[in-house]
Structure formats: C-alpha cells, structure tokens
mmCIF file with all atom_site columns, C-alpha atoms in Angstrom:
data_model
loop_
_atom_site.group_PDB
_atom_site.id
_atom_site.type_symbol
_atom_site.label_atom_id
_atom_site.label_alt_id
_atom_site.label_comp_id
_atom_site.label_asym_id
_atom_site.label_entity_id
_atom_site.label_seq_id
_atom_site.pdbx_PDB_ins_code
_atom_site.Cartn_x
_atom_site.Cartn_y
_atom_site.Cartn_z
_atom_site.occupancy
_atom_site.B_iso_or_equiv
_atom_site.pdbx_formal_charge
_atom_site.auth_seq_id
_atom_site.auth_comp_id
_atom_site.auth_asym_id
_atom_site.auth_atom_id
_atom_site.pdbx_PDB_model_num
ATOM 1  C CA . MET A 1 1  ? 26.007 -20.951 65.976 1.00 84.00 ? 742 MET A CA 1
ATOM 2  C CA . LYS A 1 2  ? 27.205 -24.436 66.843 1.00 88.00 ? 743 LYS A CA 1
ATOM 3  C CA . GLU A 1 3  ? 24.252 -25.957 64.993 1.00 89.00 ? 744 GLU A CA 1
ATOM 4  C CA . LEU A 1 4  ? 24.873 -23.855 61.878 1.00 86.00 ? 745 LEU A CA 1
ATOM 5  C CA . CYS A 1 5  ? 28.543 -24.822 61.890 1.00 85.00 ? 746 CYS A CA 1
ATOM 6  C CA . ARG A 1 6  ? 27.609 -28.473 62.254 1.00 86.00 ? 747 ARG A CA 1
ATOM 7  C CA . GLN A 1 7  ? 25.200 -28.231 59.317 1.00 88.00 ? 748 GLN A CA 1
ATOM 8  C CA . ALA A 1 8  ? 27.888 -26.537 57.218 1.00 89.00 ? 749 ALA A CA 1
ATOM 9  C CA . GLY A 1 9  ? 30.444 -29.145 58.225 1.00 90.00 ? 750 GLY A CA 1
ATOM 10 C CA . ILE A 1 10 ? 32.892 -26.756 59.863 1.00 89.00 ? 751 ILE A CA 1
ATOM 11 C CA . SER A 1 11 ? 34.074 -26.427 63.419 1.00 92.00 ? 752 SER A CA 1
ATOM 12 C CA . PRO A 1 12 ? 32.938 -23.429 65.476 1.00 92.00 ? 753 PRO A CA 1
ATOM 13 C CA . THR A 1 13 ? 36.610 -22.670 66.081 1.00 93.00 ? 754 THR A CA 1
ATOM 14 C CA . SER A 1 14 ? 37.186 -22.328 62.326 1.00 93.00 ? 755 SER A CA 1
ATOM 15 C CA . TYR A 1 15 ? 34.106 -20.138 61.980 1.00 91.00 ? 756 TYR A CA 1
ATOM 16 C CA . TYR A 1 16 ? 35.233 -17.732 64.688 1.00 93.00 ? 757 TYR A CA 1
ATOM 17 C CA . HIS A 1 17 ? 38.762 -17.678 63.294 1.00 93.00 ? 758 HIS A CA 1
ATOM 18 C CA . TRP A 1 18 ? 37.430 -16.713 59.849 1.00 91.00 ? 759 TRP A CA 1
ATOM 19 C CA . GLN A 1 19 ? 35.093 -14.175 61.404 1.00 93.00 ? 760 GLN A CA 1
ATOM 20 C CA . HIS A 1 20 ? 38.013 -12.437 63.130 1.00 91.00 ? 761 HIS A CA 1
ATOM 21 C CA . GLN A 1 21 ? 40.010 -12.468 59.874 1.00 91.00 ? 762 GLN A CA 1
ATOM 22 C CA . VAL A 1 22 ? 37.149 -10.801 58.010 1.00 91.00 ? 763 VAL A CA 1
ATOM 23 C CA . ILE A 1 23 ? 36.669 -8.187  60.719 1.00 89.00 ? 764 ILE A CA 1
ATOM 24 C CA . ASP A 1 24 ? 40.395 -7.439  60.836 1.00 86.00 ? 765 ASP A CA 1
ATOM 25 C CA . ALA A 1 25 ? 40.589 -7.131  57.041 1.00 83.00 ? 766 ALA A CA 1
ATOM 26 C CA . ALA A 1 26 ? 37.567 -4.818  57.031 1.00 82.00 ? 767 ALA A CA 1
ATOM 27 C CA . ARG A 1 27 ? 39.095 -2.703  59.766 1.00 80.00 ? 768 ARG A CA 1
ATOM 28 C CA . ILE A 1 28 ? 42.338 -2.362  57.785 1.00 75.00 ? 769 ILE A CA 1
ATOM 29 C CA . GLY A 1 29 ? 40.445 -1.539  54.608 1.00 70.00 ? 770 GLY A CA 1
ATOM 30 C CA . LEU A 1 30 ? 38.347 1.110   56.324 1.00 72.00 ? 771 LEU A CA 1
ATOM 31 C CA . THR A 1 31 ? 41.172 2.715   58.280 1.00 74.00 ? 772 THR A CA 1
ATOM 32 C CA . HIS A 1 32 ? 43.878 2.349   55.606 1.00 71.00 ? 773 HIS A CA 1
ATOM 33 C CA . PRO A 1 33 ? 42.182 2.488   52.177 1.00 66.00 ? 774 PRO A CA 1
ATOM 34 C CA . GLU A 1 34 ? 45.562 3.134   50.560 1.00 69.00 ? 775 GLU A CA 1
ATOM 35 C CA . VAL A 1 35 ? 46.429 -0.540  51.142 1.00 64.00 ? 776 VAL A CA 1
ATOM 36 C CA . GLU A 1 36 ? 43.573 -1.630  48.892 1.00 66.00 ? 777 GLU A CA 1
ATOM 37 C CA . ASN A 1 37 ? 44.199 1.214   46.447 1.00 73.00 ? 778 ASN A CA 1
ATOM 38 C CA . GLY A 1 38 ? 47.825 0.141   46.100 1.00 77.00 ? 779 GLY A CA 1
ATOM 39 C CA . ALA A 1 39 ? 46.815 -3.407  45.255 1.00 78.00 ? 780 ALA A CA 1
ATOM 40 C CA . LEU A 1 40 ? 44.273 -2.166  42.711 1.00 81.00 ? 781 LEU A CA 1
ATOM 41 C CA . LYS A 1 41 ? 46.791 0.185   41.115 1.00 85.00 ? 782 LYS A CA 1
ATOM 42 C CA . GLU A 1 42 ? 49.285 -2.644  40.779 1.00 87.00 ? 783 GLU A CA 1
ATOM 43 C CA . HIS A 1 43 ? 46.643 -4.870  39.192 1.00 89.00 ? 784 HIS A CA 1
ATOM 44 C CA . VAL A 1 44 ? 45.651 -2.118  36.755 1.00 91.00 ? 785 VAL A CA 1
ATOM 45 C CA . GLN A 1 45 ? 49.304 -1.617  35.789 1.00 93.00 ? 786 GLN A CA 1
ATOM 46 C CA . GLN A 1 46 ? 49.661 -5.349  35.103 1.00 95.00 ? 787 GLN A CA 1
ATOM 47 C CA . LEU A 1 47 ? 46.541 -5.344  32.944 1.00 96.00 ? 788 LEU A CA 1
ATOM 48 C CA . GLU A 1 48 ? 47.728 -2.263  31.050 1.00 96.00 ? 789 GLU A CA 1
ATOM 49 C CA . ALA A 1 49 ? 51.045 -3.987  30.338 1.00 96.00 ? 790 ALA A CA 1
ATOM 50 C CA . GLN A 1 50 ? 49.205 -7.065  29.054 1.00 96.00 ? 791 GLN A CA 1
ATOM 51 C CA . ILE A 1 51 ? 47.006 -4.892  26.830 1.00 95.00 ? 792 ILE A CA 1
ATOM 52 C CA . ALA A 1 52 ? 50.054 -3.114  25.408 1.00 95.00 ? 793 ALA A CA 1
ATOM 53 C CA . GLY A 1 53 ? 51.651 -6.469  24.622 1.00 94.00 ? 794 GLY A CA 1
ATOM 54 C CA . LEU A 1 54 ? 48.513 -7.724  22.910 1.00 95.00 ? 795 LEU A CA 1
ATOM 55 C CA . GLN A 1 55 ? 48.245 -4.515  20.899 1.00 95.00 ? 796 GLN A CA 1
ATOM 56 C CA . ARG A 1 56 ? 51.826 -5.012  19.677 1.00 93.00 ? 797 ARG A CA 1
ATOM 57 C CA . GLN A 1 57 ? 50.990 -8.579  18.668 1.00 93.00 ? 798 GLN A CA 1
ATOM 58 C CA . VAL A 1 58 ? 47.896 -7.417  16.767 1.00 92.00 ? 799 VAL A CA 1
ATOM 59 C CA . ARG A 1 59 ? 49.941 -4.790  14.891 1.00 90.00 ? 800 ARG A CA 1
ATOM 60 C CA . LEU A 1 60 ? 52.555 -7.394  13.944 1.00 90.00 ? 801 LEU A CA 1
ATOM 61 C CA . LEU A 1 61 ? 49.909 -9.839  12.771 1.00 88.00 ? 802 LEU A CA 1
ATOM 62 C CA . LYS A 1 62 ? 48.243 -7.138  10.689 1.00 86.00 ? 803 LYS A CA 1
ATOM 63 C CA . GLU A 1 63 ? 51.585 -6.281  9.107  1.00 85.00 ? 804 GLU A CA 1
ATOM 64 C CA . LEU A 1 64 ? 52.195 -9.929  8.306  1.00 85.00 ? 805 LEU A CA 1
ATOM 65 C CA . CYS A 1 65 ? 48.736 -10.295 6.755  1.00 86.00 ? 806 CYS A CA 1
ATOM 66 C CA . ILE A 1 66 ? 49.186 -7.168  4.652  1.00 81.00 ? 807 ILE A CA 1
ATOM 67 C CA . ALA A 1 67 ? 52.619 -8.354  3.508  1.00 72.00 ? 808 ALA A CA 1
ATOM 68 C CA . ASP A 1 68 ? 51.108 -11.557 2.040  1.00 63.00 ? 809 ASP A CA 1
#
C-alpha cells in the first residue's frame, strides 16, 4: 500500500484516514438509510421549487409575448 500511495502522491496516513471515512459513511448509510433518504428528499424539494419558479417565468414570458 505504501508504494501505491507514493505513486499517487499521497501519504499512507491520508489513505487510511479516507478509507475509514468511507467505511464509516457506508456503515451509516446501510444501517440508517433514512439519513440518505432525508438528504435526497430535501434535494428533490429544492429542485421542485426551482421548477415551479421556472414554470412561472415561462408563463409570464408567454403572456408578454402574446400581449405584443
């Protein structure tokens, strides 16, 4: 592993730190899927709000074009 880290230009300490972070995140995701689902639901709500805003803008632009 030391040789691979050297070739990649990272320290073995950093590699093992990142490895533990990934394992911990996977463990949380597998044991508590609601954490990930909550984040996805929030993201979907934000996107839906953006879509609604864009739809309003399109309607207004159409009205302005028709009025000309």
